[in-house]
Coordinates of N, CA and C in Angstrom, one line a residue:
M169 N 1.2 -1.4 0.3 CA -0.3 0.1 -0.1 C 0.5 1.3 0.0
T170 N 1.1 2.4 -1.1 CA 1.4 3.4 -1.2 C 0.8 4.3 -0.6
P171 N 1.0 5.4 0.5 CA 0.4 6.8 0.5 C -0.5 6.9 -0.3
D172 N 0.0 7.8 -1.3 CA -0.9 7.9 -2.1 C -2.7 6.7 -2.5
K173 N -1.7 5.9 -2.5 CA -2.9 4.7 -2.7 C -4.5 4.2 -2.0
P174 N -5.4 4.5 -1.9 CA -6.5 4.3 -0.9 C -6.8 3.2 -0.3
F175 N -7.1 3.3 1.0 CA -8.1 1.4 1.3 C -8.8 1.1 1.1
E176 N -8.8 -0.1 0.8 CA -11.0 -0.4 -0.1 C -11.3 -1.1 1.8
V177 N -11.7 -0.4 2.2 CA -12.1 -1.1 3.5 C -14.0 -1.3 3.9
T178 N -14.0 -2.2 4.3 CA -15.5 -2.7 4.4 C -16.5 -2.4 5.7
V179 N -17.9 -1.3 4.5 CA -18.2 -0.8 5.8 C -18.2 -2.1 7.2
L180 N -18.8 -1.8 8.2 CA -19.2 -3.2 9.7 C -20.4 -2.3 9.7
Q181 N -21.2 -1.4 10.4 CA -21.8 -1.1 10.8 C -22.4 0.5 10.5
R182 N -24.0 0.9 10.2 CA -24.7 1.9 9.7 C -25.4 1.6 10.5
A183 N -25.8 3.4 10.8 CA -26.9 3.6 12.0 C -27.4 4.6 12.4
C184 N -28.4 5.1 12.1 CA -29.6 6.5 11.5 C -29.2 7.3 13.1
S185 N -28.3 8.0 13.4 CA -28.2 8.5 15.2 C -29.1 9.4 15.7
A186 N -29.2 10.3 14.6 CA -29.7 11.3 14.7 C -31.0 12.3 14.0
V187 N -31.9 12.7 13.8 CA -32.0 13.9 12.5 C -30.8 14.1 12.1
D188 N -30.8 13.4 10.4 CA -29.7 14.0 8.9 C -28.1 14.2 9.7
L189 N -28.7 12.7 10.8 CA -26.8 12.5 10.9 C -26.9 10.5 10.7
V190 N -25.9 10.4 10.3 CA -25.7 8.5 10.1 C -24.3 8.1 10.4
S191 N -24.1 7.8 10.7 CA -23.0 6.8 11.6 C -22.2 5.6 11.1
L192 N -21.1 5.5 10.7 CA -20.5 4.6 9.7 C -19.4 3.4 10.8
Q193 N -19.4 2.5 10.8 CA -18.0 2.0 11.4 C -17.5 0.9 10.0
L194 N -16.1 1.4 10.3 CA -15.3 0.9 9.2 C -14.4 0.4 9.5
D195 N -14.6 -0.8 8.9 CA -13.1 -1.9 9.2 C -11.6 -1.4 8.6
A196 N -10.5 -0.9 10.1 CA -9.3 -0.9 10.1 C -8.5 -0.8 11.0
S197 N -8.9 -2.4 10.0 CA -7.4 -3.8 10.5 C -6.7 -3.7 10.5
D198 N -6.5 -3.5 8.8 CA -5.1 -3.2 8.3 C -4.3 -2.5 9.0
P199 N -3.1 -2.9 9.4 CA -2.0 -1.9 10.2 C -1.1 -0.6 9.7
A200 N -1.2 -1.2 8.1 CA -0.9 0.4 7.8 C -2.3 1.7 7.9
L201 N -3.2 1.6 7.9 CA -4.5 2.0 7.7 C -4.3 2.4 9.4
N202 N -4.6 1.1 9.9 CA -4.7 2.1 11.2 C -3.7 2.5 12.0
D203 N -2.2 2.3 12.2 CA -1.4 2.8 12.7 C -0.8 4.3 11.9
S204 N -1.8 4.9 11.0 CA -2.0 6.2 10.1 C -2.6 7.1 10.9
F205 N -3.7 6.7 11.8 CA -4.3 7.4 13.1 C -3.8 7.4 13.9
Q206 N -2.9 8.4 14.3 CA -2.1 9.1 15.4 C -3.0 10.1 16.0
V207 N -3.7 10.5 16.4 CA -4.3 12.3 17.0 C -5.4 12.6 16.6
P208 N -6.7 12.2 18.1 CA -7.8 12.7 17.9 C -7.7 13.8 17.2
G209 N -8.6 14.5 16.3 CA -8.8 15.1 15.4 C -8.5 15.0 14.8
Q210 N -7.7 13.7 13.8 CA -7.7 13.6 12.4 C -8.7 13.3 11.2
F211 N -8.6 13.2 10.2 CA -9.7 13.0 9.3 C -9.1 12.1 8.3
V212 N -10.1 11.4 7.3 CA -10.3 10.7 6.5 C -10.3 10.9 4.4
V213 N -10.0 10.7 3.8 CA -10.6 11.1 2.4 C -11.5 10.4 1.6
L214 N -13.3 10.3 1.9 CA -13.2 8.9 1.3 C -13.5 9.3 -0.2
T215 N -13.4 8.3 -1.5 CA -13.8 8.8 -2.3 C -14.2 7.9 -2.6
P216 N -15.8 7.8 -2.6 CA -17.5 7.1 -3.5 C -17.0 7.2 -5.0
G217 N -16.4 6.4 -5.4 CA -17.2 7.1 -7.4 C -15.4 7.8 -7.5
D218 N -16.4 8.4 -8.6 CA -15.0 10.2 -8.2 C -15.1 11.4 -7.2
Q219 N -16.0 11.3 -7.0 CA -15.8 12.2 -5.5 C -15.2 11.8 -4.4
R220 N -15.1 13.5 -3.5 CA -13.9 13.0 -2.7 C -14.8 13.9 -1.5
L221 N -14.7 13.1 -0.1 CA -15.2 13.6 0.7 C -14.5 13.7 1.7
F222 N -14.5 14.6 3.0 CA -13.4 14.9 3.9 C -14.3 14.4 5.1
V223 N -13.7 13.8 5.7 CA -14.7 13.5 7.1 C -14.0 13.2 8.5
A224 N -13.8 14.4 9.5 CA -13.2 13.6 10.7 C -14.0 12.1 11.4
L225 N -12.7 12.0 11.7 CA -12.7 10.6 13.1 C -13.3 10.7 14.1
A226 N -14.1 9.9 14.5 CA -15.2 10.1 15.5 C -14.8 8.8 16.9
S227 N -13.5 8.8 15.8 CA -13.4 7.7 17.2 C -12.0 7.8 17.3
A228 N -11.3 6.9 19.0 CA -10.0 7.0 19.8 C -9.3 6.6 18.6
P229 N -8.1 7.4 18.3 CA -7.0 6.4 17.6 C -6.2 4.8 18.4
G230 N -6.3 4.5 17.5 CA -5.5 2.5 18.6 C -7.1 1.7 18.2
A231 N -7.7 1.9 18.1 CA -9.7 0.7 17.2 C -9.0 0.4 16.4
P232 N -9.6 -0.9 16.2 CA -9.6 -1.7 15.1 C -11.0 -1.2 14.2
V233 N -11.8 0.0 14.6 CA -12.4 0.1 13.7 C -12.4 1.8 14.0
F234 N -13.1 2.9 12.8 CA -12.7 4.0 12.1 C -14.6 4.5 11.9
E235 N -14.9 5.4 13.1 CA -15.9 5.9 13.3 C -16.2 6.9 12.5
L236 N -16.9 7.1 12.0 CA -17.7 8.4 11.5 C -19.4 9.1 11.7
L237 N -19.6 10.0 11.6 CA -20.9 10.5 12.0 C -20.9 11.7 9.9
L238 N -21.9 11.0 9.4 CA -22.0 12.7 8.1 C -23.6 12.7 8.3
K239 N -23.9 14.3 8.2 CA -24.3 15.2 8.2 C -25.0 14.4 5.8
T240 N -26.6 14.1 6.5 CA -27.2 14.2 6.0 C -28.0 15.0 4.6
G241 N -29.0 14.6 4.1 CA -30.1 15.6 3.5 C -29.0 16.7 2.2
G242 N -28.0 16.3 2.5 CA -27.9 17.6 0.9 C -26.6 17.6 -0.6
G243 N -27.2 15.6 -0.3 CA -27.1 15.2 -1.6 C -25.7 15.3 -1.9
G244 N -25.2 14.5 -2.9 CA -23.7 14.6 -3.2 C -22.8 13.6 -2.3
A245 N -21.8 13.7 -2.1 CA -20.7 12.3 -1.2 C -21.4 12.2 -0.3
A246 N -21.8 12.8 0.7 CA -21.5 12.4 2.0 C -23.2 11.5 2.0
D247 N -24.6 11.5 1.4 CA -25.2 11.1 0.9 C -25.1 9.6 1.1
Q248 N -24.0 9.4 -0.6 CA -24.0 8.3 -0.9 C -23.3 7.1 -0.2
V249 N -22.4 8.5 0.5 CA -21.4 6.9 1.4 C -22.1 7.0 2.7
A250 N -23.4 7.9 3.2 CA -24.4 7.7 4.9 C -25.1 6.0 3.8
S251 N -25.5 6.3 2.5 CA -26.6 5.3 2.1 C -26.6 4.0 2.4
M252 N -24.6 2.9 2.3 CA -23.6 2.7 2.3 C -24.2 1.5 3.7
S253 N -24.3 -0.2 2.7 CA -24.9 -0.8 4.0 C -23.5 -1.5 4.4
P254 N -23.6 -2.5 5.5 CA -22.5 -2.9 5.6 C -22.6 -4.1 5.3
G255 N -20.9 -4.2 4.3 CA -20.3 -5.5 3.6 C -19.5 -4.4 2.2
E256 N -20.8 -3.8 2.5 CA -20.1 -3.1 1.1 C -19.1 -2.1 1.5
R257 N -18.2 -1.9 -0.2 CA -16.3 -1.7 0.0 C -16.8 -0.4 0.1
L258 N -15.9 0.2 0.4 CA -15.5 2.4 0.4 C -13.9 2.6 0.2
A259 N -13.6 3.4 -0.6 CA -11.7 3.8 -1.0 C -12.0 4.7 0.4
V260 N -10.6 3.9 1.4 CA -10.4 5.9 2.0 C -9.5 5.7 2.2
S261 N -8.5 7.6 2.7 CA -6.7 7.4 3.0 C -6.7 6.8 3.9
A262 N -5.8 7.3 3.8 CA -5.0 7.0 5.6 C -5.2 8.5 5.8
A263 N -5.4 8.2 7.5 CA -6.0 9.5 8.5 C -4.6 10.7 8.2
Q264 N -5.1 11.9 7.5 CA -4.3 12.6 7.8 C -4.8 14.3 8.6
G265 N -3.7 15.5 8.7 CA -4.3 16.6 9.7 C -3.7 16.0 11.0
R266 N -3.7 17.8 11.1 CA -3.0 17.9 13.0 C -3.1 17.6 13.4
G267 N -5.3 17.3 13.7 CA -5.8 17.2 14.6 C -5.1 17.5 15.8
F268 N -5.3 17.3 16.9 CA -5.5 18.1 18.1 C -4.6 17.8 18.8
P269 N -3.8 19.3 20.0 CA -2.9 18.7 20.0 C -3.3 17.9 22.1
L270 N -3.4 17.1 22.2 CA -4.1 16.4 23.4 C -2.9 16.2 24.3
H271 N -1.5 15.4 23.7 CA -0.7 15.2 24.9 C 0.2 16.5 25.2
A272 N -0.1 17.5 24.6 CA 0.0 18.9 25.3 C -0.6 19.7 26.5
S273 N -2.3 18.8 26.7 CA -3.1 19.2 27.7 C -3.4 18.7 29.3
R274 N -2.2 17.5 29.1 CA -2.3 16.7 30.2 C -2.2 18.0 31.2
G275 N -2.8 17.0 32.6 CA -2.9 17.8 33.7 C -3.5 19.3 33.8
R276 N -4.1 19.8 32.5 CA -5.0 21.2 32.4 C -6.3 21.0 32.2
H277 N -6.6 22.1 32.6 CA -8.6 22.8 32.5 C -8.5 22.6 30.8
L278 N -9.4 21.6 30.2 CA -9.4 20.9 29.3 C -11.6 21.2 28.9
L279 N -11.3 22.9 27.9 CA -12.4 23.0 27.4 C -13.3 23.0 26.3
L280 N -13.5 21.6 25.4 CA -14.1 21.6 24.4 C -15.3 22.3 24.2
L281 N -15.7 22.7 23.0 CA -16.5 23.1 22.3 C -17.1 22.9 21.3
A282 N -18.3 22.7 21.1 CA -19.0 21.7 19.8 C -19.9 22.1 19.1
A283 N -20.2 22.0 17.9 CA -21.7 22.4 17.3 C -22.5 21.8 15.7
G284 N -23.6 20.9 16.7 CA -23.7 19.8 15.6 C -23.1 19.0 15.7
S285 N -22.3 18.3 14.4 CA -21.8 17.9 14.4 C -20.4 17.9 14.3
G286 N -20.0 19.1 14.3 CA -18.8 18.9 15.2 C -18.2 17.9 16.3
I287 N -19.2 17.5 17.1 CA -18.0 16.6 17.7 C -17.7 15.5 17.7
A288 N -17.5 15.3 16.2 CA -17.2 13.9 15.9 C -15.8 14.0 16.5
P289 N -14.6 15.2 16.1 CA -13.5 14.5 15.7 C -13.2 15.0 17.7
L290 N -14.0 15.9 18.7 CA -14.2 16.1 20.2 C -15.2 15.1 21.0
R291 N -15.7 13.8 19.8 CA -15.7 12.4 20.3 C -14.3 11.8 20.1
A292 N -14.1 11.7 19.5 CA -12.1 11.1 19.8 C -11.2 11.2 20.9
V293 N -12.0 12.4 21.2 CA -11.3 13.2 22.1 C -11.0 12.7 23.4
I294 N -12.3 13.2 23.7 CA -13.4 12.4 24.9 C -12.5 10.6 24.7
Q295 N -12.7 10.0 23.6 CA -12.2 8.7 24.0 C -11.2 8.5 24.6
S296 N -10.9 9.6 24.1 CA -8.8 9.4 24.1 C -8.3 9.7 25.1
I297 N -9.6 10.9 26.4 CA -9.2 11.4 27.2 C -9.3 10.2 28.7
R298 N -10.4 9.1 27.7 CA -11.5 8.3 28.9 C -10.0 7.0 29.2
L299 N -9.0 6.4 28.5 CA -8.7 5.8 28.4 C -7.2 5.9 28.9
T300 N -6.7 6.9 29.8 CA -6.4 7.7 31.0 C -6.6 8.7 31.3
R301 N -7.5 8.6 32.0 CA -8.8 10.2 32.3 C -7.9 10.3 33.6
G302 N -6.7 10.7 34.6 CA -6.2 10.7 35.9 C -5.6 11.0 34.7
D303 N -4.2 11.7 33.9 CA -3.9 11.9 33.3 C -4.2 14.1 33.1
F304 N -5.4 13.7 32.6 CA -6.2 15.2 32.5 C -6.2 15.5 34.0
G305 N -6.6 17.2 33.7 CA -7.0 17.9 34.7 C -8.5 17.4 34.2
P306 N -9.4 19.0 35.1 CA -11.0 18.9 35.0 C -10.7 18.9 33.1
V307 N -12.4 18.6 32.6 CA -12.8 18.5 31.2 C -14.2 18.8 31.2
S308 N -14.5 20.1 30.2 CA -15.9 20.6 30.4 C -16.1 20.1 28.5
L309 N -17.3 20.5 28.4 CA -17.8 19.5 27.0 C -18.9 20.8 27.4
V310 N -19.1 21.9 26.0 CA -20.2 22.8 25.1 C -20.5 22.1 24.4
W311 N -21.7 21.7 24.4 CA -22.3 21.0 22.8 C -23.2 21.9 22.5
G312 N -23.8 22.4 21.3 CA -24.8 23.2 20.4 C -25.7 22.6 20.1
L313 N -26.6 22.3 20.2 CA -27.2 21.4 18.9 C -29.0 22.1 18.9
K314 N -29.4 22.0 17.9 CA -31.1 22.6 17.3 C -31.6 21.8 18.6
S315 N -32.2 21.0 18.6 CA -32.7 20.0 20.3 C -32.2 18.7 20.6
M316 N -32.8 18.4 21.3 CA -32.6 16.4 21.3 C -32.3 15.7 20.1
A317 N -33.2 15.9 19.7 CA -33.6 14.7 18.3 C -32.7 15.1 17.5
H318 N -31.5 16.2 17.8 CA -30.6 16.1 17.0 C -28.7 15.8 17.4
C319 N -29.5 14.8 18.7 CA -28.0 14.5 19.5 C -27.4 13.2 18.6
P320 N -26.8 12.6 18.1 CA -26.2 11.4 17.5 C -25.6 10.9 18.5
Y321 N -25.5 10.9 20.1 CA -24.7 10.6 21.1 C -25.2 10.6 21.8
E322 N -26.4 10.6 22.1 CA -27.2 10.3 23.5 C -27.1 10.0 24.5
G323 N -26.7 8.0 23.9 CA -26.5 7.2 25.0 C -25.3 7.3 25.4
E324 N -24.3 7.8 25.0 CA -23.3 8.1 25.6 C -22.5 9.7 26.6
L325 N -23.2 10.0 27.0 CA -24.1 11.0 27.5 C -23.5 10.8 29.2
A326 N -24.5 10.0 29.7 CA -24.2 9.2 31.0 C -22.8 8.8 30.8
E327 N -21.8 8.8 30.4 CA -20.9 8.1 30.4 C -19.5 8.7 30.3
W328 N -20.3 10.0 30.1 CA -18.8 10.9 29.7 C -19.3 11.6 30.7
R329 N -19.9 11.5 31.3 CA -20.4 12.6 32.9 C -20.0 11.7 33.8
E330 N -20.1 10.2 34.1 CA -19.4 10.0 35.0 C -18.2 9.2 34.8
A331 N -17.4 10.1 33.6 CA -15.8 9.5 33.7 C -14.9 11.6 33.9
G332 N -16.0 11.9 34.6 CA -16.0 13.8 35.0 C -15.3 14.4 33.9
I333 N -16.3 14.5 32.9 CA -16.2 15.4 31.7 C -17.4 16.1 31.7
D334 N -17.3 17.5 32.4 CA -18.4 18.0 32.9 C -19.4 18.7 30.9
T335 N -20.1 17.8 30.7 CA -21.5 17.8 29.5 C -22.5 19.4 29.8
T336 N -22.2 20.1 29.0 CA -23.7 21.2 28.6 C -24.2 20.8 27.4
L337 N -25.4 21.1 27.5 CA -26.5 20.3 26.1 C -27.0 22.1 26.4
V338 N -26.3 23.4 24.3 CA -27.0 24.1 24.3 C -28.0 23.9 23.5
Y339 N -28.9 24.0 23.5 CA -30.7 24.4 22.4 C -30.8 25.1 21.7
S340 N -30.6 25.4 20.5 CA -30.9 26.5 20.1 C -31.9 26.7 19.3
A341 N -32.5 25.0 19.1 CA -34.3 25.9 18.9 C -35.1 25.8 20.5
T342 N -34.9 25.6 21.3 CA -35.6 25.1 22.9 C -34.7 26.0 23.7
P343 N -34.4 26.3 23.7 CA -33.8 27.4 24.7 C -33.4 26.8 26.2
A344 N -32.8 26.7 26.9 CA -33.1 26.6 28.6 C -33.8 27.8 29.2
S345 N -32.7 29.3 28.6 CA -33.0 30.5 29.3 C -32.8 31.6 27.6
P346 N -33.9 32.3 27.9 CA -33.7 33.5 27.6 C -32.6 33.9 27.1
G347 N -31.8 33.8 25.6 CA -30.5 34.7 25.5 C -29.9 33.1 25.0
L348 N -29.7 32.1 25.5 CA -28.6 30.8 26.1 C -29.1 30.2 25.1
R349 N -28.7 30.6 23.1 CA -28.9 29.5 22.3 C -27.6 29.0 21.7
H350 N -26.8 29.2 21.6 CA -25.4 29.0 21.2 C -24.7 29.3 22.0
V351 N -23.1 27.7 21.8 CA -22.0 27.6 22.4 C -21.4 29.0 23.4
Q352 N -21.0 29.5 22.4 CA -20.8 31.1 23.2 C -21.8 31.7 24.1
D353 N -23.2 31.7 24.0 CA -23.6 32.7 25.0 C -23.4 32.2 26.3
I354 N -22.6 31.1 26.7 CA -22.7 30.1 28.1 C -21.4 30.6 28.5
L355 N -20.1 30.9 28.0 CA -18.8 30.6 28.1 C -18.5 31.8 29.4
D356 N -19.6 32.7 29.4 CA -18.7 34.0 30.8 C -19.3 33.1 31.7
T357 N -20.8 32.0 31.9 CA -20.4 31.7 33.5 C -19.5 30.3 33.8
I358 N -18.8 29.7 32.5 CA -17.8 28.6 33.5 C -16.8 28.5 34.0
P359 N -16.2 28.6 35.3 CA -15.5 28.6 35.5 C -13.7 28.5 35.2
L360 N -12.7 29.5 35.2 CA -12.4 28.8 34.5 C -10.2 29.8 34.9
V361 N -9.6 28.9 35.2 CA -8.1 30.4 35.0 C -7.3 30.0 33.7
A362 N -6.9 30.6 33.5 CA -7.0 31.5 31.8 C -5.5 30.6 31.7
E363 N -4.5 31.1 32.8 CA -3.6 30.9 31.9 C -3.0 28.7 32.4
Q364 N -3.9 28.2 32.8 CA -4.6 27.0 33.0 C -4.9 26.1 32.2
T365 N -5.8 26.3 30.7 CA -6.7 26.1 30.4 C -6.0 26.3 28.4
D366 N -6.8 24.9 27.9 CA -6.6 24.6 27.0 C -7.8 24.9 26.4
V367 N -8.3 24.6 24.7 CA -9.7 24.8 24.9 C -9.7 24.1 22.6
M368 N -10.4 23.4 22.7 CA -10.1 22.7 21.7 C -11.8 22.4 21.2
L369 N -11.8 23.6 20.2 CA -13.4 23.5 18.9 C -13.6 23.0 18.2
C370 N -14.9 22.9 17.7 CA -14.8 22.4 16.3 C -16.6 22.5 16.0
G371 N -16.7 23.6 14.6 CA -18.2 23.8 14.4 C -18.1 24.8 13.7
M372 N -19.8 25.8 13.3 CA -19.2 26.7 12.1 C -18.8 27.5 12.6
K373 N -17.8 27.7 11.2 CA -16.7 29.3 11.5 C -17.8 30.6 12.2
P374 N -18.6 30.5 11.9 CA -19.5 31.8 13.1 C -19.2 31.9 14.6
M375 N -19.5 30.2 15.4 CA -19.2 29.9 17.0 C -18.1 29.7 17.1
V376 N -17.1 28.9 16.1 CA -15.8 29.3 16.6 C -14.4 30.4 16.8
E377 N -15.8 31.4 15.7 CA -14.7 32.8 15.6 C -15.6 34.1 17.1
A378 N -17.1 33.3 17.4 CA -17.1 34.3 18.4 C -17.3 33.8 19.8
A379 N -16.9 31.9 20.4 CA -16.2 31.4 21.5 C -14.8 31.9 21.3
K380 N -14.1 31.9 20.5 CA -13.0 32.2 20.4 C -12.7 34.0 21.1
A381 N -13.1 34.8 20.5 CA -13.3 36.3 20.6 C -13.2 36.2 22.2
K382 N -15.0 35.8 22.7 CA -15.4 35.7 23.9 C -13.6 35.1 24.9
L383 N -13.0 34.0 25.0 CA -12.4 32.8 25.8 C -11.2 34.4 25.4
H384 N -11.1 35.2 24.1 CA -9.6 35.7 24.4 C -10.1 37.0 25.6
A385 N -10.9 37.5 25.3 CA -11.0 39.1 26.8 C -11.5 38.3 28.2
R386 N -11.3 36.6 28.2 CA -10.8 36.4 29.2 C -9.5 35.5 30.1
G387 N -8.5 36.1 28.3 CA -7.4 35.8 29.0 C -6.7 34.8 28.3
I388 N -7.0 34.0 27.0 CA -7.1 32.8 27.0 C -6.2 33.3 25.6
P389 N -5.0 32.6 25.2 CA -3.9 33.1 24.6 C -4.7 32.5 23.5
P390 N -4.3 33.0 22.1 CA -5.0 32.3 21.0 C -3.7 31.0 21.0
S391 N -2.9 30.6 21.3 CA -2.1 29.6 21.0 C -2.4 28.7 22.0
A392 N -3.6 29.0 22.9 CA -4.3 28.1 23.7 C -5.4 27.5 23.3
M393 N -6.0 27.7 22.1 CA -7.2 27.6 21.4 C -6.9 27.3 20.0
H394 N -7.4 25.2 19.9 CA -7.2 24.8 18.6 C -8.1 24.7 18.2
T395 N -8.4 24.4 16.6 CA -9.2 23.4 15.6 C -8.8 22.2 15.2
N396 N -9.1 21.4 14.6 CA -7.6 20.3 13.8 C -7.8 19.9 13.2
F397 N -8.0 21.7 12.5 CA -7.9 21.8 10.7 C -6.0 22.4 10.8

């Protein structure tokens, strides 16, 4: 297998995980493919037919299965891949991208900010943290969703909280309180010590930019705020 040639992998499982979201599990047991995934937050390039689709890996490095979260309804490659059934074959690149520098956050307060399907690469971060939870300080997740019906990992929330990951959901369609519709709306309420905090973000650009601005105003430098691309 050459670095430029895609791997042909098998779809193992498919599930409709939330409104307009489909989860896929791909066989990643090929050592060369598996070894390419080193850092949570990396992505793969899927090539169904003559199309290309960039998808962040939603599982932690090291597992024999690559998990994907696909947003559907827009047509094109995402819908094509999301419609695949177990047993079908798919061309997948080696894992790419810088991912999130999780190794540098050991012992620090880690603030994870996600919007919608942007949870996928941060789920990989959460899974990695849970493998060595004692290496990390406080971990806080703020996840913006339209509603609970749009939550693809509802069944995992209790496990995340039991692992000491403070998890807050913010609903844009049905806000819990007036004015609290987006991730950035509640950042002022989260206790943090700026010089001891790292931030990892994934979601729509307006959320990412607004959150960065609010956190910078609280003393967190740009060098401590990370996206996975």
